[in-house]
Coordinates of C-alpha atoms in Angstrom, one line a residue:
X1 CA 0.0 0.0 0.0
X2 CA 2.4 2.9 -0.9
X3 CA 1.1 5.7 -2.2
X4 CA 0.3 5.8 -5.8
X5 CA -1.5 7.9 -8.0
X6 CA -4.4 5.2 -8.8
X7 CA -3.7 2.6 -6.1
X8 CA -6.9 0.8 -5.1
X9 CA -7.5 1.1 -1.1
X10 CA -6.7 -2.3 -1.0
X11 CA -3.3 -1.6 -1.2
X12 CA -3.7 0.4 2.6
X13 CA -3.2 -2.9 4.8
X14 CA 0.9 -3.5 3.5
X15 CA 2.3 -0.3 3.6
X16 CA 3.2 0.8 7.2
X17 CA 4.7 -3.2 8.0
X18 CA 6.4 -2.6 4.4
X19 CA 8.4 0.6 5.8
X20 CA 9.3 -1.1 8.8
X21 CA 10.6 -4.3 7.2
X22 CA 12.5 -2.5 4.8
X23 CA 15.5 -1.4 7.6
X24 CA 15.7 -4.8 8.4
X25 CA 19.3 -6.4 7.8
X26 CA 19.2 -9.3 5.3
X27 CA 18.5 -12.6 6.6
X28 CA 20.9 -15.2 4.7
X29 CA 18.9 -18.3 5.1
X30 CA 21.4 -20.8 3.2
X31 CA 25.0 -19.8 2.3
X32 CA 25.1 -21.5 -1.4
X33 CA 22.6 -18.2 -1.7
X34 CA 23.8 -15.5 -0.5
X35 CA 23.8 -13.2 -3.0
X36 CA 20.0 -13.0 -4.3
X37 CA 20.9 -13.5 -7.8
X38 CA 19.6 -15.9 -10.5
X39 CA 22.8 -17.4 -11.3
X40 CA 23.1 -18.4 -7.3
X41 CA 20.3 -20.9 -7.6
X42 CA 20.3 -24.2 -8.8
X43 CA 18.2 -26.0 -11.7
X44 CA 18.0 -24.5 -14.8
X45 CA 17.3 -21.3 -16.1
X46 CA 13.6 -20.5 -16.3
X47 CA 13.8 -17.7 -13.9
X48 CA 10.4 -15.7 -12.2
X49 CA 11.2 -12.4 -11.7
X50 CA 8.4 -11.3 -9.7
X51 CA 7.6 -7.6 -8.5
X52 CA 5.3 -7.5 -6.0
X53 CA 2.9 -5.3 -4.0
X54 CA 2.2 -7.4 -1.7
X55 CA 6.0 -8.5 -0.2
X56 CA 4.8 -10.8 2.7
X57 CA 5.6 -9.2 6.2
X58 CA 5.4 -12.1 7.6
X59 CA 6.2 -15.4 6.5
X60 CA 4.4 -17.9 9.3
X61 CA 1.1 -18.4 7.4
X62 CA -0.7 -18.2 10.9
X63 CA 0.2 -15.0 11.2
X64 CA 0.4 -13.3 7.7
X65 CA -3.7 -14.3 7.5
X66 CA -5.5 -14.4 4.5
X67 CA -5.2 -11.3 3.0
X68 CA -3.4 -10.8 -0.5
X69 CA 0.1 -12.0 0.5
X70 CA -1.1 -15.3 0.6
X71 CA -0.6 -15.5 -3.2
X72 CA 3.1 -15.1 -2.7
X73 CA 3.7 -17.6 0.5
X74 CA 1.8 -19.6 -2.1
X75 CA 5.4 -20.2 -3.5
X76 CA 6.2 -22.1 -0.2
X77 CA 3.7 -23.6 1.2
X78 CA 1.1 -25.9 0.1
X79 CA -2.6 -27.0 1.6
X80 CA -5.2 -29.5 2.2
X81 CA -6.9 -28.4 -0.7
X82 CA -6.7 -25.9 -3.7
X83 CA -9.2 -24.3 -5.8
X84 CA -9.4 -24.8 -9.8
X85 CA -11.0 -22.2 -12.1
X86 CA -14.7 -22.8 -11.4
X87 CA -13.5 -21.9 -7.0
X88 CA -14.1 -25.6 -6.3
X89 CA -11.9 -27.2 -3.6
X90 CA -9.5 -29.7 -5.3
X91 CA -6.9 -32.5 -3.7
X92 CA -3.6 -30.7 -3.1
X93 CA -2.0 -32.6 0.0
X94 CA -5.0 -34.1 0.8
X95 CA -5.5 -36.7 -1.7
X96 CA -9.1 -36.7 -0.9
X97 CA -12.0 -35.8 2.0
X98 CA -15.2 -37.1 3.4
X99 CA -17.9 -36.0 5.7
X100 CA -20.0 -38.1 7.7
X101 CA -23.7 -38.1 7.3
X102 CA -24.2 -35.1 9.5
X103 CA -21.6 -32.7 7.9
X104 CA -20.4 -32.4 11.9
X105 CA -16.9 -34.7 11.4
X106 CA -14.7 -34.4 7.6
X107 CA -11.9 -36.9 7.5
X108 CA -8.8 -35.8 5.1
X109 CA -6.7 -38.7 3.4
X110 CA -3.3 -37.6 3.2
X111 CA -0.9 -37.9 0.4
X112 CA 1.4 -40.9 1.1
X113 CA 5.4 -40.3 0.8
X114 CA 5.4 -36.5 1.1
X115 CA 8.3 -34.2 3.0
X116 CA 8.5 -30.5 4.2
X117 CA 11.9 -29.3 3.0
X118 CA 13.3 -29.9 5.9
X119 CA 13.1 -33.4 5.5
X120 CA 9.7 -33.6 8.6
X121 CA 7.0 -36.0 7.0
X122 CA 3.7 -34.7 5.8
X123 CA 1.4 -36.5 7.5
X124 CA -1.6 -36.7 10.0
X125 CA 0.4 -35.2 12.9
X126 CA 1.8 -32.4 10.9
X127 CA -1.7 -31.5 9.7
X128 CA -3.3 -31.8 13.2
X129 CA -0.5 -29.1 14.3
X130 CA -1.4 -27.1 11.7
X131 CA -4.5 -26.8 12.3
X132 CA -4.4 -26.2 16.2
X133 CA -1.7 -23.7 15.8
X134 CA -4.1 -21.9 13.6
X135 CA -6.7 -22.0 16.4
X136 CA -4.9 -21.3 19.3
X137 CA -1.3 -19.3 18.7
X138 CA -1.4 -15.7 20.3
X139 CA -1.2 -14.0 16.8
X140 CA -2.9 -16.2 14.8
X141 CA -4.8 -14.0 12.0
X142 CA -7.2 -16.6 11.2
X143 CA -8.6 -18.2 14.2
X144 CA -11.8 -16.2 13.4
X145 CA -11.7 -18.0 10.2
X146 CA -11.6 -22.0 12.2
X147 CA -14.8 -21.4 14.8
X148 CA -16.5 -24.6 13.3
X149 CA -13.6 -26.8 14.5
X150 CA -14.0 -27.9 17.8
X151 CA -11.1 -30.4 17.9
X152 CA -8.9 -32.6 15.7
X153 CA -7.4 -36.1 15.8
X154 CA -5.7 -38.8 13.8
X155 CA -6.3 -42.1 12.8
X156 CA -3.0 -44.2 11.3
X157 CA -0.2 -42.0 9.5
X158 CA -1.9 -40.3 7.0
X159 CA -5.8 -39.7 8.2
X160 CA -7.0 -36.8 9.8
X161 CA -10.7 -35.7 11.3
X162 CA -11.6 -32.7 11.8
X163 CA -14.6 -32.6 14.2
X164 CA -17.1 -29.8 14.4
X165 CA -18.9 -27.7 16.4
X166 CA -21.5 -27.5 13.7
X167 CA -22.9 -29.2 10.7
X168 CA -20.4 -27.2 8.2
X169 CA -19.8 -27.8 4.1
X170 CA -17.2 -25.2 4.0
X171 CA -14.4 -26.9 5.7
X172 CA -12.8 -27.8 2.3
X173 CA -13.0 -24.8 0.6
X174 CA -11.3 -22.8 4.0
X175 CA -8.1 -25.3 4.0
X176 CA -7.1 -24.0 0.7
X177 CA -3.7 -21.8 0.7
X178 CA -5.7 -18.8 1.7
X179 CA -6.2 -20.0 5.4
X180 CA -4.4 -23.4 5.7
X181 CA -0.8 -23.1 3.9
X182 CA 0.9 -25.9 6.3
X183 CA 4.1 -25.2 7.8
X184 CA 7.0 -28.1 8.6
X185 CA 6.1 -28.5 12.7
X186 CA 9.5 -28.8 13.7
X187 CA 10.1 -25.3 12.3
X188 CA 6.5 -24.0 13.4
X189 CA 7.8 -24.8 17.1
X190 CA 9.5 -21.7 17.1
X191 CA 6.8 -19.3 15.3
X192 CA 9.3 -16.1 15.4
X193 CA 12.0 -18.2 13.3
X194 CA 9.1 -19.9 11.0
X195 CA 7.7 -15.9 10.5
X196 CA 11.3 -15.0 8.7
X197 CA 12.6 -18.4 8.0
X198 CA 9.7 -20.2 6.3
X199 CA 9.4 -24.2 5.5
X200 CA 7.0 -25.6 3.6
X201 CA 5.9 -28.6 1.2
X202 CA 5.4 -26.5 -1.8
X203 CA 6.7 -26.1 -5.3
X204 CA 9.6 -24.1 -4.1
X205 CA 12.2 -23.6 -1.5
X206 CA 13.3 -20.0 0.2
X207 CA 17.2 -20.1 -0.3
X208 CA 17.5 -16.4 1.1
X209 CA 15.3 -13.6 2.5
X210 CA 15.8 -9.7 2.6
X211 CA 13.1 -9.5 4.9
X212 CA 10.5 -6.5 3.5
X213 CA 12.6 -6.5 0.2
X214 CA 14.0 -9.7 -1.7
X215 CA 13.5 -13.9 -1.8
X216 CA 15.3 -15.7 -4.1
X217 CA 13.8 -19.1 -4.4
X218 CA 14.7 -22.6 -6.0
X219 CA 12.1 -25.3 -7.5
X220 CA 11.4 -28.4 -4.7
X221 CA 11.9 -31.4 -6.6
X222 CA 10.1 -33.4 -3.8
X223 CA 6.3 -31.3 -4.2
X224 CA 3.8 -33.3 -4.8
X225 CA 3.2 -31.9 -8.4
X226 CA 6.6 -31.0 -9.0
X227 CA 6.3 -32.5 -12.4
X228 CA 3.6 -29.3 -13.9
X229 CA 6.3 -26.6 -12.3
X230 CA 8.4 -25.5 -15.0
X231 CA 9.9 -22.8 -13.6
X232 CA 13.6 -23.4 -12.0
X233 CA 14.0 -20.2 -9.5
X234 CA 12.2 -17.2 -8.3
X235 CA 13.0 -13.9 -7.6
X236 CA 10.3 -12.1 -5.4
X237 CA 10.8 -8.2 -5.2
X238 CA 9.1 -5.9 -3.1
X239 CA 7.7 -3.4 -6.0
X240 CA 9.4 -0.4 -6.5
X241 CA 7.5 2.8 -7.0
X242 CA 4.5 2.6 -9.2
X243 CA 6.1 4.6 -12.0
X244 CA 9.1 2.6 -12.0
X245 CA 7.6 -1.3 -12.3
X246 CA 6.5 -0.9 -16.6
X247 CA 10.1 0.2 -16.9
X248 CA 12.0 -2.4 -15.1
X249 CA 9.5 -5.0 -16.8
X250 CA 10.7 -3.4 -20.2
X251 CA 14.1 -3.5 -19.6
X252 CA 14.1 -7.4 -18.0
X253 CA 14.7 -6.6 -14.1
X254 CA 11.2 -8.4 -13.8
X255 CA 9.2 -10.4 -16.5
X256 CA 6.0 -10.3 -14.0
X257 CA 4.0 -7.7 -11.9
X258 CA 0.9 -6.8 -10.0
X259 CA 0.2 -2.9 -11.6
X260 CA -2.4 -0.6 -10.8
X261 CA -5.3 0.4 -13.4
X262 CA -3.7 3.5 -14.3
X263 CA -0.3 1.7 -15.5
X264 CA -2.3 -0.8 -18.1
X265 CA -1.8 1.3 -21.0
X266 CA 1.8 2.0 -20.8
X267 CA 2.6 -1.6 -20.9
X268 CA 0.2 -2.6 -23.2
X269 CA 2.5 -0.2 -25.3
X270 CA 5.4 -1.6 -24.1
X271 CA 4.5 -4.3 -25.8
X272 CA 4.0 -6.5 -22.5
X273 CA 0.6 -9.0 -21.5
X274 CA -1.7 -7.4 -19.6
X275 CA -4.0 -9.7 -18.3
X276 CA -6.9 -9.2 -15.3
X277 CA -6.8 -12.7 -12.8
X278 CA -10.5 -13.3 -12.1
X279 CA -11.0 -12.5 -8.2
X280 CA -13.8 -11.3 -5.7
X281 CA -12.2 -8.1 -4.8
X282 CA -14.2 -5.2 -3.0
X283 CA -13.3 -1.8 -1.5
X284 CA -15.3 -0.2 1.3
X285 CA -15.6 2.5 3.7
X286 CA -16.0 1.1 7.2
X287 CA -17.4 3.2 9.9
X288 CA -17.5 2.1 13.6
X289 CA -21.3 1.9 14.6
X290 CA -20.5 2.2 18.6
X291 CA -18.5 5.7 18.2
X292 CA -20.3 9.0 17.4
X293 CA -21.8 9.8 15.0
X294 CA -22.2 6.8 13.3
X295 CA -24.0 5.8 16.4
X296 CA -26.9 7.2 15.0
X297 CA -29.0 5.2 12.1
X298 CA -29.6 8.5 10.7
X299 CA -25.7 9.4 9.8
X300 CA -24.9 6.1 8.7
X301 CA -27.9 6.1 6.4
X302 CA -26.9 9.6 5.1
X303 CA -23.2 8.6 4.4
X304 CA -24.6 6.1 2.8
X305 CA -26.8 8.0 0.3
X306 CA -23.7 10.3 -0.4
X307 CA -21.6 7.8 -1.6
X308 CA -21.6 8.0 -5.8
X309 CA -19.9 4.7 -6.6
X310 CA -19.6 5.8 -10.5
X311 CA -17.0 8.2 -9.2
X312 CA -14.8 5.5 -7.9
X313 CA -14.9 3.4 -10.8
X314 CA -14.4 5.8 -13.2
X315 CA -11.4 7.8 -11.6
X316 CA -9.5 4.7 -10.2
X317 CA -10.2 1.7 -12.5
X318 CA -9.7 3.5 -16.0
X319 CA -12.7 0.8 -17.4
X320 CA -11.3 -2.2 -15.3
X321 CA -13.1 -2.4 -12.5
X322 CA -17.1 -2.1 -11.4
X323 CA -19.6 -0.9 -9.2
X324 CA -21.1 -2.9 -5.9
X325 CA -22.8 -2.4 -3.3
X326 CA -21.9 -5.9 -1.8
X327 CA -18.3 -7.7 -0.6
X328 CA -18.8 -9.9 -4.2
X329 CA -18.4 -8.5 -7.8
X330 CA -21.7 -8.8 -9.1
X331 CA -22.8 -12.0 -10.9
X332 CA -20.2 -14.1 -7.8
X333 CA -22.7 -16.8 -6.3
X334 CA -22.8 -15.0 -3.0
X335 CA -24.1 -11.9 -5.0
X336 CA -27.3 -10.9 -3.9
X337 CA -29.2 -9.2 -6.4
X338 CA -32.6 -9.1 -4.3
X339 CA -30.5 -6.7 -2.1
X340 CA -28.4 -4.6 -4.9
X341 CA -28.9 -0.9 -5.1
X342 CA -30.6 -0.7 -1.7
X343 CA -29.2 2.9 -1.3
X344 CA -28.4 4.3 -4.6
X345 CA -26.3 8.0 -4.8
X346 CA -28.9 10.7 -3.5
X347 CA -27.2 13.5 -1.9
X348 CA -30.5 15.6 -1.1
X349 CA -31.9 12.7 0.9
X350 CA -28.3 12.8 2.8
X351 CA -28.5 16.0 3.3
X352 CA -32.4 15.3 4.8
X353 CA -31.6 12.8 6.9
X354 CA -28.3 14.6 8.8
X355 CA -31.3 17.3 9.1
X356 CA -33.7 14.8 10.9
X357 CA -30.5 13.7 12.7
X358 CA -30.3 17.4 14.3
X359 CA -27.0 18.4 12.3
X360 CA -26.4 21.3 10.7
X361 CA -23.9 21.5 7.7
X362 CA -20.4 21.5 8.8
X363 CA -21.2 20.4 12.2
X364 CA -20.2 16.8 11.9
X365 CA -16.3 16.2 11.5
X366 CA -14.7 13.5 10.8
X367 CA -11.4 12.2 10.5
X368 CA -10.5 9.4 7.8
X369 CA -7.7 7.2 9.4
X370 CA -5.4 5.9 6.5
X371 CA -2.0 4.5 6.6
X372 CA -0.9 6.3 3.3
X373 CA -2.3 8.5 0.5
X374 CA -4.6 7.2 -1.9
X375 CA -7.5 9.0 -4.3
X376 CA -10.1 7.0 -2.5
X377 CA -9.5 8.6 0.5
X378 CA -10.1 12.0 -1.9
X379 CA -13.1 10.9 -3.2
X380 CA -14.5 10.3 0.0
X381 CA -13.5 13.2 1.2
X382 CA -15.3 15.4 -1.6
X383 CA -18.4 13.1 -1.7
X384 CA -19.4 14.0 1.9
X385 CA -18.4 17.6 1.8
X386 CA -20.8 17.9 -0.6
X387 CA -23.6 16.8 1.7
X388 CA -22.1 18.9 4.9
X389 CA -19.7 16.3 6.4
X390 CA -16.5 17.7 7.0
X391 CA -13.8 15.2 6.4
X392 CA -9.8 16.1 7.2
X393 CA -7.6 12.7 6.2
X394 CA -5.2 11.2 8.9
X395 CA -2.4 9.4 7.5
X396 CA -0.7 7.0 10.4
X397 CA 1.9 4.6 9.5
X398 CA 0.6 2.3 12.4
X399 CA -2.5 2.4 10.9
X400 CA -3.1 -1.2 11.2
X401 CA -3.2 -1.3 15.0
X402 CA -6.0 0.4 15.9
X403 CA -7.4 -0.6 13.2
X404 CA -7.7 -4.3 14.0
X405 CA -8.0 -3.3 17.4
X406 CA -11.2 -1.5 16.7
X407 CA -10.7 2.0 18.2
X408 CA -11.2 4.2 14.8
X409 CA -14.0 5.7 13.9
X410 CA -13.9 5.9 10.5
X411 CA -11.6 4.2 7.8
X412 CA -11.3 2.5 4.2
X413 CA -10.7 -1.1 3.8
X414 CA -10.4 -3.6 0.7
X415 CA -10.8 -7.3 0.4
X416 CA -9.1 -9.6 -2.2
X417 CA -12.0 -12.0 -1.2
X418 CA -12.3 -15.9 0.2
X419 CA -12.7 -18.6 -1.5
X420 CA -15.2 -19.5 0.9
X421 CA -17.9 -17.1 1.1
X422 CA -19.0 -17.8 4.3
X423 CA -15.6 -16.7 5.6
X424 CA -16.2 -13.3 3.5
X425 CA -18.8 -12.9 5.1
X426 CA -18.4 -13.9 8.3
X427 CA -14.9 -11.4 7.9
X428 CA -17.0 -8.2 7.3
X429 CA -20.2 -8.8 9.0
X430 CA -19.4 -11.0 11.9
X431 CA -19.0 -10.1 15.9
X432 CA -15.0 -11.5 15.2
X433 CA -14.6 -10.7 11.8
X434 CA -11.3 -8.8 11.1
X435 CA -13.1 -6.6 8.4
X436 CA -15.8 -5.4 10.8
X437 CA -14.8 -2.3 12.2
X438 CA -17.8 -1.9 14.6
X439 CA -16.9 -5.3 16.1
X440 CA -18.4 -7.1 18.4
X441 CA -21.8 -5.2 16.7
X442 CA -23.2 -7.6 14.4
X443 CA -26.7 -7.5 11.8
X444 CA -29.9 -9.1 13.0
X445 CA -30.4 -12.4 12.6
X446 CA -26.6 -13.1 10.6
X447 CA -25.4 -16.1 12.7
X448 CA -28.6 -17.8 12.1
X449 CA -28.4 -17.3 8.3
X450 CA -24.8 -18.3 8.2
X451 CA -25.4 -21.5 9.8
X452 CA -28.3 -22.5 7.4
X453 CA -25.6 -21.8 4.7
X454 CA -22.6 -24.0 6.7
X455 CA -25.5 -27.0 7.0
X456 CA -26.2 -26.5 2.9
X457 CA -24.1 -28.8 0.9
X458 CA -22.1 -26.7 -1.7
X459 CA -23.5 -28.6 -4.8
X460 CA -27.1 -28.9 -3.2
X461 CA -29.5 -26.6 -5.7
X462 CA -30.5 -24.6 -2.6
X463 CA -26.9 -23.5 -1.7
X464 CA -27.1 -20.4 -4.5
X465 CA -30.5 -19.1 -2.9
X466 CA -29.6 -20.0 0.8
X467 CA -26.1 -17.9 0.6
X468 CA -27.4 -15.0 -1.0
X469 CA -30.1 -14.6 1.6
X470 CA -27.0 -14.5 4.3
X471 CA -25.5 -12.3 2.0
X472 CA -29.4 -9.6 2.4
X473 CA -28.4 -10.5 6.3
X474 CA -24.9 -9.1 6.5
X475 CA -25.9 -6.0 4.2
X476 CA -28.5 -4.5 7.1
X477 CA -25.2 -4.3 8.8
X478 CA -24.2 -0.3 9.6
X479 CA -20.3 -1.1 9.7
X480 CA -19.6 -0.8 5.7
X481 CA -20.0 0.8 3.0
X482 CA -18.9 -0.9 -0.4
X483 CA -18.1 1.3 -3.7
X484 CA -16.2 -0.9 -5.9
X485 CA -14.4 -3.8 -7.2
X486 CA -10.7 -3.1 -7.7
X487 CA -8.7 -5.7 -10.6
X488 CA -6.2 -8.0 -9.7
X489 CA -4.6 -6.8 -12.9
X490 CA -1.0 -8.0 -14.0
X491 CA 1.8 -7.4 -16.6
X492 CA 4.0 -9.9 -17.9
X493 CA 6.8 -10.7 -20.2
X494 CA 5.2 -12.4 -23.2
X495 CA 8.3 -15.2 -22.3
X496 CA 6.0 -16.6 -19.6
X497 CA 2.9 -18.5 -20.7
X498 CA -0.7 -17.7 -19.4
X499 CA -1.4 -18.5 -16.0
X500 CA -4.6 -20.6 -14.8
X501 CA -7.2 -18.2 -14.7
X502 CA -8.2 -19.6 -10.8
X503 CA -10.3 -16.6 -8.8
X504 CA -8.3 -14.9 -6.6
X505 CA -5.1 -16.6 -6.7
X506 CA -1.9 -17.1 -8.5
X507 CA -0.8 -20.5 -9.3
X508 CA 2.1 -21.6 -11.4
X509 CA 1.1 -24.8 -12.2
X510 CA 2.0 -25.5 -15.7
X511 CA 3.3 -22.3 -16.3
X512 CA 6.3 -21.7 -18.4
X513 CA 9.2 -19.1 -19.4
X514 CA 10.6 -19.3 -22.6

């Protein structure tokens, strides 16, 4: 999240752990690597050189959560499942899975013969660690994610149940790589050296780490699918400015990069492949429902009603992205379209309702807490002056802190989505959801519609019409605001071939560089 001229609010949650990781001395992690380069890792010569906007600030997959840098401890660490390009769970370690007749206990069968990189089997046990350390480490970011879990045991050396709390259908789609990347569990006993050291059992092996700034990475020729990755080594680089990344993918320094909608055209004409990965993204303006004013129905409503979406889209997308009103793109399953449009732009009924709320214009003030400088913040900014809501824009590098902690009052957020709805959901609208700014405030009636969804089978005709009514739930909430779906869009080097166009995710499987 550094400041850019178009970057999506998404972008906010990196940027103040990116400053701070960037002083860092450079961690050498093995001393046949020491230097970074391509030429200092071994097998071949198909080389990722991967800018990035999302450098991972933390490495322990516990703790880095399930926000956008999952994509990039991707590279390390594999899961239970993964998703394909329809956002079904698919066997990745787990060979396969099976629920009882309740949906209350899912057993996962193992992949026989498999090894961390540090030589620790992959097994029952190392799952079953996984998934407690999830639960119950201090800084876990995703225990909010595991609440259906009540425990976990093993049966034999490759079997593992997983026994709920509740009847719940979703278990396979949240131990994919965006919650359940598995770490080796004699390296996850000490989390601080796992959180800059990482070990994995995925298609490639950290070699050395500039924490904040550079990985250099070599291919694992004991993954599981090792045969579909065709690319040797990797190079991850923290990004650069935004006006720098077209030019270093020009001139070679990188042959692939996340860019922001404003830098599409210049590398179109530089004659790179600009491509948009399918995803569930949505930006949002989340207000805290327990601290004036938004404790008051009325002013919430009335931000609401000020809020032009059009204006988002058009200035910070440049034709890429969309309006919604909802944490889904519209036309995602979870989409609700019974519930779309629910408070379209009207700045004269704003203005009425701050009236019936007994404030004058200019009397209500506000502070926008940001961690660096975006447009959206702008927008915001000029939408509500225009209906008498003074806005002045706070930039704190610790942003994140109070933040999670709950104690702002008013703020923008982004999500790159789940691949389980249910967890979107539950992380915008739920008393523990991360997203929920207003936490432990939660809509009417949304655990109950949640849980009908968790007891629906995925491929049951009902689950469509049963998660979009949770969806109607979770939109009474007062907490957020949506205004528009930001692009995962990319540049690379036509040298690499296309990537699988999965939602949300970027997978090198099958991939090559010419």
């Amino acid at each position: 999240m550094p400041a850019r001229p178009s970057l999506p609010a998404r972008r906010l949650r990196r940027s103040a752990l990116l400053t701070a990781l960037l002083a860092v001395p450079a961690l050498v992690l093995s001393a046949c690597a020491g230097s970074g380069s391509a030429a200092s890792t071994s097998g071949g010569s198909a080389t990722l050189k991967w800018a990035t906007s999302y450098f991972p600030t933390h490495w322990d997959p516990v703790v880095g959560g399930s926000g956008a840098q999952f994509r990039e401890l991707a590279l390390v660490y594999a899961s239970l499942t993964r998703t394909d390009t329809k956002g079904n769970a698919v066997p990745d370690l787990a060979q396969s899975w099976k629920y009882n007749s309740t949906g209350t206990e899912i057993t996962f069968h193992v992949r026989p013969n498999q090894k961390f990189t540090d030589g620790t089997p992959v097994n029952a046990v190392a799952v079953k660690d996984a998934i407690d350390r999830a639960i119950h480490q201090k800084d876990s970011a995703i225990f909010g994610d595991l609440t259906s879990i009540k425990n976990v045991t093993t049966s034999g050396d490759l079997d593992v149940l997983v026994h709920l709390t509740q009847t719940d259908y979703q278990i396979p789609l949240l131990f994919g790589e965006r919650v359940l990347q598995i770490a080796s569990p004699k390296a996850a006993a000490n989390p601080t050296k796992l959180d800059q050291a990482p070990v994995g059992a995925g298609p490639f092996i950290v070699t050395s780490l500039v924490p904040g700034t550079k990985a250099v990475l070599k291919k694992n020729p004991n993954y599981w699918d090792a045969k579909d990755i065709h690319i040797n080594n990797v190079q991850l680089i923290a990004a650069p400015d935004a006006a720098t990344v077209v030019s270093g993918l020009q001139t070679g320094v990188y042959n692939f990069a996340d860019i922001t909608p404003s830098q599409a055209s210049a590398a179109k004409s530089a004659g790179l492949d600009v491509f948009v990965q399918p995803g569930f993204n949505a930006e949002n303006i989340s207000l805290n429902v327990n601290k004036a004013p938004f404790n008051n129905p009325k002013v919430v409503d009335a931000v609401r009603y000020a809020v032009n979406r059009k204006e988002f889209v058009d200035k910070l997308t440049f034709g890429y992205g969309e309006a919604t009103d909802q944490p889904f793109p519209p036309g995602y399953v979870a989409y609700d379209n019974a519930a779309a449009d629910l408070y379209p732009y009207n700045p004269a009924k704003s203005k009425q309702l701050l009236a019936e709320a007994g404030y004058k214009s200019g009397q209500i003030k506000l502070t926008l807490d940001i961690p660096a400088a975006v447009p959206d913040a702008e927008i915001v900014q000029s939408q509500l002056a225009a209906v008498g809501i003074k806005v002045s824009i706070d930039i704190d590098k610790n942003w994140a802190t109070p933040f999670f902690a709950k104690n702002l009052t008013f703020s923008l957020y982004g999500t790159t989505g789940r691949d389980s709805a249910v967890q979107t959901l539950t992380a915008h609208f739920g008393p523990n959801g991360p997203l929920n700014l207003s936490s432990p405030y939660e809509p009417a009636g949304f655990e109950a519609a949640i849980a009908k969804v968790r007891q629906t089978p995925i491929d049951s005709p009902d689950y469509a019409k049963v998660l979009q009514a949770a969806t109607r739930v979770g939109l009474t909430s007062k907490a957020l605001i949506f205004t528009y779906v930001a692009p995962n869009i990319f540049a690379k080097s036509k040298s690499i071939s296309a990537l699988p166009a999965i939602p949300g995710h970027v997978d090198w499987t099958g991939v090559t560089i010419s």
